[in-house]
CSV table of C-alpha atoms and ligand atoms in Angstrom, one decimal:
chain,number,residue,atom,x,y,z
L,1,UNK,CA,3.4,-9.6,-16.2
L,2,UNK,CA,6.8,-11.0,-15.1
L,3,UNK,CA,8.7,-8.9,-12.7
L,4,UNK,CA,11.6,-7.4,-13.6
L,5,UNK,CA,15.3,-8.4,-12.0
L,6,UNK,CA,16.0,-8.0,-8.5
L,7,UNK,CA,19.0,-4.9,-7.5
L,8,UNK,CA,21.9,-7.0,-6.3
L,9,UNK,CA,22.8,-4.8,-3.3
L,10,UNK,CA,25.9,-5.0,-0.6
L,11,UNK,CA,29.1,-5.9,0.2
L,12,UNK,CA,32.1,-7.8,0.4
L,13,UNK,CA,30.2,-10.5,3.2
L,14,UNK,CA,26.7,-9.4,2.4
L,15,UNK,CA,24.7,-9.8,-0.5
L,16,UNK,CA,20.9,-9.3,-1.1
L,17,UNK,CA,18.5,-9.5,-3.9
L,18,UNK,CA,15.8,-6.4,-4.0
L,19,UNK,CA,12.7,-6.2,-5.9
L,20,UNK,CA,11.4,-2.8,-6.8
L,21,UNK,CA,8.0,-4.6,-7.0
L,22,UNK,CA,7.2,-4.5,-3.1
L,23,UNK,CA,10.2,-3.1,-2.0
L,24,UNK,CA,11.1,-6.7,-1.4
L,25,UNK,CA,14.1,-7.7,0.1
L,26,UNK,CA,13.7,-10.9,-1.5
L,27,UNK,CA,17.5,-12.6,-0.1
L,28,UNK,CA,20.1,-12.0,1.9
L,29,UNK,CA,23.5,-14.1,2.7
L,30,UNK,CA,26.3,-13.3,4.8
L,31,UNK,CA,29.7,-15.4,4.1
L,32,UNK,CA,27.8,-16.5,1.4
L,33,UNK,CA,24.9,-18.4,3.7
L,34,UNK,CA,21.9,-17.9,3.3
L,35,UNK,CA,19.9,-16.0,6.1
L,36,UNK,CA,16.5,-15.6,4.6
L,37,UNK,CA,14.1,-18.7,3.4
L,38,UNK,CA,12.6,-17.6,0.1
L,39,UNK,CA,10.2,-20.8,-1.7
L,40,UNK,CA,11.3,-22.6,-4.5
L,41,UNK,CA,7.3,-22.2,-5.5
L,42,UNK,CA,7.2,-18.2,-4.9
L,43,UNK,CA,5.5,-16.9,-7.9
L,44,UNK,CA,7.0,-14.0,-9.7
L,45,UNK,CA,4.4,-11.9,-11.3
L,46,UNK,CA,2.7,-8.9,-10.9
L,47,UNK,CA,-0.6,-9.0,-8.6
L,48,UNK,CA,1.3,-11.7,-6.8
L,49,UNK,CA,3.1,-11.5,-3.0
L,50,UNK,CA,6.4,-13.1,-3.0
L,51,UNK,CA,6.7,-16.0,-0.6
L,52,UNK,CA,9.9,-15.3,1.2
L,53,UNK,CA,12.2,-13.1,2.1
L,54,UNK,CA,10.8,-9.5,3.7
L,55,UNK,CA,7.2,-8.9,2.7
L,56,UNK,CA,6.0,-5.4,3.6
L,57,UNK,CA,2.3,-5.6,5.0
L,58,UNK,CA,0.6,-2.6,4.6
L,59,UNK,CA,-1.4,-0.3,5.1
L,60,UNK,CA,-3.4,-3.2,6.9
L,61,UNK,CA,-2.4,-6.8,8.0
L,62,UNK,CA,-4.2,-10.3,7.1
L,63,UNK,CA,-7.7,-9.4,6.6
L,64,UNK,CA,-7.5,-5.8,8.7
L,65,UNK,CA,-9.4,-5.4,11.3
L,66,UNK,CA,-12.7,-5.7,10.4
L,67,UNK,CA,-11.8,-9.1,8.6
L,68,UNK,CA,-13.1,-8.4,5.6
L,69,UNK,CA,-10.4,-6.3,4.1
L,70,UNK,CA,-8.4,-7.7,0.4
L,71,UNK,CA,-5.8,-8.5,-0.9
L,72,UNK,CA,-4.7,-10.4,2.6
L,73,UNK,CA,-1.6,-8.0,4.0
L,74,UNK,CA,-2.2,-4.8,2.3
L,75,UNK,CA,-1.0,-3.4,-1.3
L,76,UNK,CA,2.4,-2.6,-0.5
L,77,UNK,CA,3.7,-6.1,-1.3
L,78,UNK,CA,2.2,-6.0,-4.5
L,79,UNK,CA,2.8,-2.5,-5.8
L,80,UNK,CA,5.9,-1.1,-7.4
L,81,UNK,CA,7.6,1.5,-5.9
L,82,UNK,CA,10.5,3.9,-6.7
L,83,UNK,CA,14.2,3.7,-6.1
L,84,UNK,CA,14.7,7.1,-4.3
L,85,UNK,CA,18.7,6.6,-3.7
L,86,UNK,CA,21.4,4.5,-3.4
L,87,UNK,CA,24.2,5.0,-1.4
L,88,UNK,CA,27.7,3.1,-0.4
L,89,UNK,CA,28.2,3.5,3.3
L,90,UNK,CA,31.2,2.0,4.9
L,91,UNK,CA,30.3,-1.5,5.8
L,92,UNK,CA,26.9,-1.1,4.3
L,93,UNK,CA,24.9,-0.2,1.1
L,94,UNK,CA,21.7,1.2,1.6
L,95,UNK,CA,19.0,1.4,-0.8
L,96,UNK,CA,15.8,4.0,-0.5
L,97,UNK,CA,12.1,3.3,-1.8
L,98,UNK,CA,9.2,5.4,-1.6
L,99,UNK,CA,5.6,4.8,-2.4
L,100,UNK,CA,2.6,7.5,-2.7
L,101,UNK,CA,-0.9,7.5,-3.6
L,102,UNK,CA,-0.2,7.3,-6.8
L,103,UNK,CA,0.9,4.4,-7.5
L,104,UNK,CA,-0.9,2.7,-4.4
L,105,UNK,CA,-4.1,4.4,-4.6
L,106,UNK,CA,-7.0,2.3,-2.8
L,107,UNK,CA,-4.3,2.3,0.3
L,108,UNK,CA,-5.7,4.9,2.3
L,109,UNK,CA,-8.5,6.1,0.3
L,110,UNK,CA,-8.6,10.2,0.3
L,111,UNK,CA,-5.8,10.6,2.5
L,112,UNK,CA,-2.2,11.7,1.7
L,113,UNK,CA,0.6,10.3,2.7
L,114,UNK,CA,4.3,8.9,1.8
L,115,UNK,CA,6.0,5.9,2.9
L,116,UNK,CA,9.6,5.5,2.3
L,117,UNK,CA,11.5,2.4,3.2
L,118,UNK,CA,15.1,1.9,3.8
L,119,UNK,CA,17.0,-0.7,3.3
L,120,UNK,CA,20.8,-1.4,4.6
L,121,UNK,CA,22.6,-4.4,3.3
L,122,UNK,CA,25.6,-5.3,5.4
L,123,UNK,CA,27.1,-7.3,8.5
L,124,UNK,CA,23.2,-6.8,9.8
L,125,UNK,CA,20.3,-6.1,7.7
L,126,UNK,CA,18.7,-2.8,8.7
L,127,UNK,CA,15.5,-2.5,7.3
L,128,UNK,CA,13.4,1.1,8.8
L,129,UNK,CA,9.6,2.0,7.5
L,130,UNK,CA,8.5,5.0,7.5
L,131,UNK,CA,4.7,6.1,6.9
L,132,UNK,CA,3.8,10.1,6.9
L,133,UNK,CA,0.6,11.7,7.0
L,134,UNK,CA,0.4,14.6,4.8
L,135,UNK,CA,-2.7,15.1,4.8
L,136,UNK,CA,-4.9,17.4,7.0
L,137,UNK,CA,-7.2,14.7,9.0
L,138,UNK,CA,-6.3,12.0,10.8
L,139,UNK,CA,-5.5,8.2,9.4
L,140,UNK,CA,-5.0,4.6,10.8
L,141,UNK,CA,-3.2,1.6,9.3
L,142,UNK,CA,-1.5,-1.4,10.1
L,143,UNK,CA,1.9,-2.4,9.2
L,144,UNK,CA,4.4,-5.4,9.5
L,145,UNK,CA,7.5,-6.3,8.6
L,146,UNK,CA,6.5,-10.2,7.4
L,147,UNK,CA,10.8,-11.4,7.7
L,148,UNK,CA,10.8,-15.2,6.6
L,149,UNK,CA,14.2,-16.8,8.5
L,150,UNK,CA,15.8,-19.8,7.3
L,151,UNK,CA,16.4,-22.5,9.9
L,152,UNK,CA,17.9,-25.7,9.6
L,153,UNK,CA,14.7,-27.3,11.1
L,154,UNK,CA,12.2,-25.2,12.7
L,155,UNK,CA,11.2,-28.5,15.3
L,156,UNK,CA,14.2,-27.8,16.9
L,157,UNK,CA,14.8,-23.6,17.6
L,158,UNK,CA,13.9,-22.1,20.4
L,159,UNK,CA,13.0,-18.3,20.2
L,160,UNK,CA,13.9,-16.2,23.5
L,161,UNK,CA,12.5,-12.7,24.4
L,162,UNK,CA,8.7,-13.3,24.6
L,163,UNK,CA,8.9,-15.0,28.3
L,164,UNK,CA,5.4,-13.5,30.2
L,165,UNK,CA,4.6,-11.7,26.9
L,166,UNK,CA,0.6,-11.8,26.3
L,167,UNK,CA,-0.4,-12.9,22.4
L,168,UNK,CA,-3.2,-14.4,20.4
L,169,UNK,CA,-3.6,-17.2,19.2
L,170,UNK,CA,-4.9,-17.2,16.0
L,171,UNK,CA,-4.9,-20.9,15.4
L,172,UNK,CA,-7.3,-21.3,18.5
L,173,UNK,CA,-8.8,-17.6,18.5
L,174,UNK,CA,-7.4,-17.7,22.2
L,175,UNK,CA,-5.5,-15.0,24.0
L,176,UNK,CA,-2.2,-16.6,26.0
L,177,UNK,CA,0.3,-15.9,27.8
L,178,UNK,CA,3.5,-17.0,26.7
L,179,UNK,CA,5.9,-18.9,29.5
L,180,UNK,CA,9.4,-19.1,28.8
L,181,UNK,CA,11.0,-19.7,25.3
L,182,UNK,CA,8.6,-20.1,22.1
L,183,UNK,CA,9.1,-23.6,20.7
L,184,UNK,CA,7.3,-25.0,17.5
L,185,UNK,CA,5.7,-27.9,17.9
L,186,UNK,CA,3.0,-27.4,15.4
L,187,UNK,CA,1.1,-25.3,12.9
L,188,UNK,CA,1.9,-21.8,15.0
L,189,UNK,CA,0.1,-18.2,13.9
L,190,UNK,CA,0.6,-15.8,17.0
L,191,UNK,CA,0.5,-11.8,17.4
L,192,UNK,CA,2.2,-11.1,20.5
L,193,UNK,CA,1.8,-7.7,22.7
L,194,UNK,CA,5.4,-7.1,22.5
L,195,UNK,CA,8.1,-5.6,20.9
L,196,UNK,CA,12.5,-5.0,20.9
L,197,UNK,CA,14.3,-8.2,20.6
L,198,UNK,CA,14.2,-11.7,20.2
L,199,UNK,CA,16.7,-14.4,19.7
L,200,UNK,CA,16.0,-17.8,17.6
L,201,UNK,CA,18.6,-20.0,18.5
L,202,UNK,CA,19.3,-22.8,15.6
L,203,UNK,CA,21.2,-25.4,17.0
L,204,UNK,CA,20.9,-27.8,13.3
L,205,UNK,CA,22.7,-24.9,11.6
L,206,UNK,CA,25.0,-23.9,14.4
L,207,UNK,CA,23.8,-19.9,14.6
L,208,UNK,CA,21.8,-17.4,16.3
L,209,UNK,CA,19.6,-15.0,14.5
L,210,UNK,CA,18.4,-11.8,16.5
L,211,UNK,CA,16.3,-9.7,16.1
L,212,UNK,CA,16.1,-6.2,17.2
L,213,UNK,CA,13.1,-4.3,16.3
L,214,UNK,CA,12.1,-0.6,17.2
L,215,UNK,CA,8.5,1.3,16.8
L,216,UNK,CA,7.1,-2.2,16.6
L,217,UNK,CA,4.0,-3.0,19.4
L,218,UNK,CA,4.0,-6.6,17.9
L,219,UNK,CA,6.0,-9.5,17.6
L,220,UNK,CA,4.6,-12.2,15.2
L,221,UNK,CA,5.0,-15.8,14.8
L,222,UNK,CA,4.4,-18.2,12.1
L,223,UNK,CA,5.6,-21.4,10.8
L,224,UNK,CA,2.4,-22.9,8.6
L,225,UNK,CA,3.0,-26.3,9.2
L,226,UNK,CA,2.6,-29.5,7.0
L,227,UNK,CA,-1.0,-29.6,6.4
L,228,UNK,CA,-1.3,-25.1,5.9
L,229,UNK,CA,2.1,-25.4,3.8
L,230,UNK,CA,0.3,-28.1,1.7
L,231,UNK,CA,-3.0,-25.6,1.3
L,232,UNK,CA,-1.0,-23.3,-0.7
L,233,UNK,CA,-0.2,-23.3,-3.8
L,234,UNK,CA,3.3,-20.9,-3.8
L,235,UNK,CA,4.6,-22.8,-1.5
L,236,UNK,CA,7.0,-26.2,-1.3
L,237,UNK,CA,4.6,-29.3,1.0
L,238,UNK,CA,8.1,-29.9,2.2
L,239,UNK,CA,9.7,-26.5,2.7
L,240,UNK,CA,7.6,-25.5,5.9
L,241,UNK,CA,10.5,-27.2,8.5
L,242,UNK,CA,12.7,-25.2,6.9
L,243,UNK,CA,11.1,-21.6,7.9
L,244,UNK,CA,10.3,-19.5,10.6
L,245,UNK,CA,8.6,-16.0,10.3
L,246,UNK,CA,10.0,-13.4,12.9
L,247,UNK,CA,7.5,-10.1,12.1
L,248,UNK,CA,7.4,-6.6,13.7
L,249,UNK,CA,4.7,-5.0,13.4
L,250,UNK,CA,1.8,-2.5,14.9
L,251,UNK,CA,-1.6,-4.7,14.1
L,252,UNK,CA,-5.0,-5.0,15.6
L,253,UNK,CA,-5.7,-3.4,18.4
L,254,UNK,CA,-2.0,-0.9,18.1
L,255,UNK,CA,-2.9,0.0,14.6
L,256,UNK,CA,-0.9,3.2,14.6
L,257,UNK,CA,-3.3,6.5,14.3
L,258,UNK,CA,-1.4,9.4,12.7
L,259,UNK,CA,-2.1,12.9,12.8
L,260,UNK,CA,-1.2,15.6,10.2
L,261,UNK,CA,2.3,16.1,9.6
L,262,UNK,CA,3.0,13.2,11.6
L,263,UNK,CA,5.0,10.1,11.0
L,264,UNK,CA,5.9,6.7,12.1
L,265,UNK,CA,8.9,4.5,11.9
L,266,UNK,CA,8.9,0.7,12.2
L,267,UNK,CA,13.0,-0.5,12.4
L,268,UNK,CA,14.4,-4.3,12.0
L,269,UNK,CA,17.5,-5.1,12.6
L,270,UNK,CA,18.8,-8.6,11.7
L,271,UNK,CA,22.3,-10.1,12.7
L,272,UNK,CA,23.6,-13.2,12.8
L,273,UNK,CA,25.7,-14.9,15.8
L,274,UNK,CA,27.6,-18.2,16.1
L,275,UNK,CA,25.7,-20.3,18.8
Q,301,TA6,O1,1.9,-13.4,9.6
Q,301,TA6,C1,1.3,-14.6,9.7
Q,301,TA6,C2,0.2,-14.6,8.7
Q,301,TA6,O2,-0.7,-13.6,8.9
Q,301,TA6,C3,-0.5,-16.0,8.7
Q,301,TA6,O3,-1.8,-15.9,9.2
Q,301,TA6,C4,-0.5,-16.5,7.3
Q,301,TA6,O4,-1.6,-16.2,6.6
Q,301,TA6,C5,0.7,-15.7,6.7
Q,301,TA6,O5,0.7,-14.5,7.4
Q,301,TA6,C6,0.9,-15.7,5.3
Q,301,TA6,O6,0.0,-14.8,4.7
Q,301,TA6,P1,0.0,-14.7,3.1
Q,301,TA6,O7,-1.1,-13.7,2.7
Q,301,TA6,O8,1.4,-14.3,2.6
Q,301,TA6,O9,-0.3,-16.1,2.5
């Protein structure tokens, strides 16, 4: 089934596209440039993740933990959730989704619980994740905020705020620790052991993007590279120079555990500075 049309939300600057279907922020623009990479290939059909823009991953991340866990990144990205409000703020509108059991049901077999996502479209993207257990007993999940930046060519950014930072490698399986600035010189898949904020400076399109990111154990990067963009089918052989995913997230081994009547908030800010 074909999705239906994305919200256009924002402001005078700031424009995004939303999809109900995921909660996905699927673009945003500021001044009228584009800020997020979304793939000319990205299928648009139910069952289907978009590629681009801000995929939600959850309630677990790639394969989970155990490996063996389907569809890759959770159900969140592929389920539809509701518009709870909409509201004009002054330099910002703001748009509110939840998701329950009811429409996500195999997330977190037997448990209850509520997520509820907002979304704030304006000189920065704001984009805060909330999960709630309301339940009785205990649950554990993994969640990331899968952003998809557009960069003018990803060979030549450099990405500050991960100098000394520990990650793994999950193009070697190693564990690394990361010395000064993060430069892409290949097909690049890394969880790092930190979160708060990171700067990709762009020097072919003449801007900084940072990112500031709160409740977030994780910092991940990806750029797929030619021969992994080629391997997949929703997306361009030629687009992968011009992407760079900046995630937060809590995964593997800081899976968040919640209690009863607890909750958990995962925040992304996005802004965007002349360099
Ligand atoms: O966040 C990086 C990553 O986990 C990579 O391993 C790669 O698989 C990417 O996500 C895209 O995953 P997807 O399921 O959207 O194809």
């Amino acid at each position: 089934m074909t999705l239906d049309a994305p919200r256009e939300v924002g402001t005078d600057r700031s424009s995004a596209q939303v999809y109900d279907y995921g909660a996905h922020v699927w673009s945003w623009s500021l001044d009228g440039v584009p800020v997020l990479w979304t793939s000319a290939k990205s299928v648009f059909e139910t069952g289907v993740a978009l590629r681009g823009g801000v995929p939600i991953c959850w309630p677990w991340f790639g394969p989970g933990r155990s490996g063996e866990l389907a569809p890759a990144h959770g159900l969140a990205r592929i389920k539809e959730w509701t518009l709870d409000g909409r509201v004009d703020r002054a330099n910002a509108e703001v748009l509110t989704y939840v998701l329950g059991p009811d429409a996500a049901p195999g997330a977190l077999p037997g448990e209850n619980w509520r997520v509820t996502y907002q979304v704030s479209v304006g000189d920065d993207l704001e984009l805060a994740l909330t999960v709630e257990n309301r339940g009785v007993t205990s649950f554990s999940y993994e969640v990331a905020l899968h952003t998809y930046l557009r960069v003018g060519d990803v060979r030549q950014v450099a990405i500050a705020g991960l100098d000394g930072a520990s990650y793994l490698d999950k193009v070697t399986g190693r564990h690394e620790v990361q010395a000064g600035d993060v430069t892409i010189v290949a097909e690049t898949d890394r969880v790092y052991s930190r979160g708060g904020e990171v700067v990709v400076t762009d020097p072919v399109l003449g801007r900084g993007l940072r990112v500031a990111t709160e409740g977030a154990a994780n910092t991940i990067v990806w750029n797929p590279w030619a021969a992994k963009a080629a391997a997949m089918p929703d997306f361009g052989d030629d687009e992968w120079p011009g992407m760079l995913c900046i995630e937060a997230g809590n995964v593997l081994d800081h899976a968040v555990t919640l209690e009863p009547g607890d909750s958990q908030t995962l925040r992304y800010g996005l802004a965007v500075e002349a360099s």
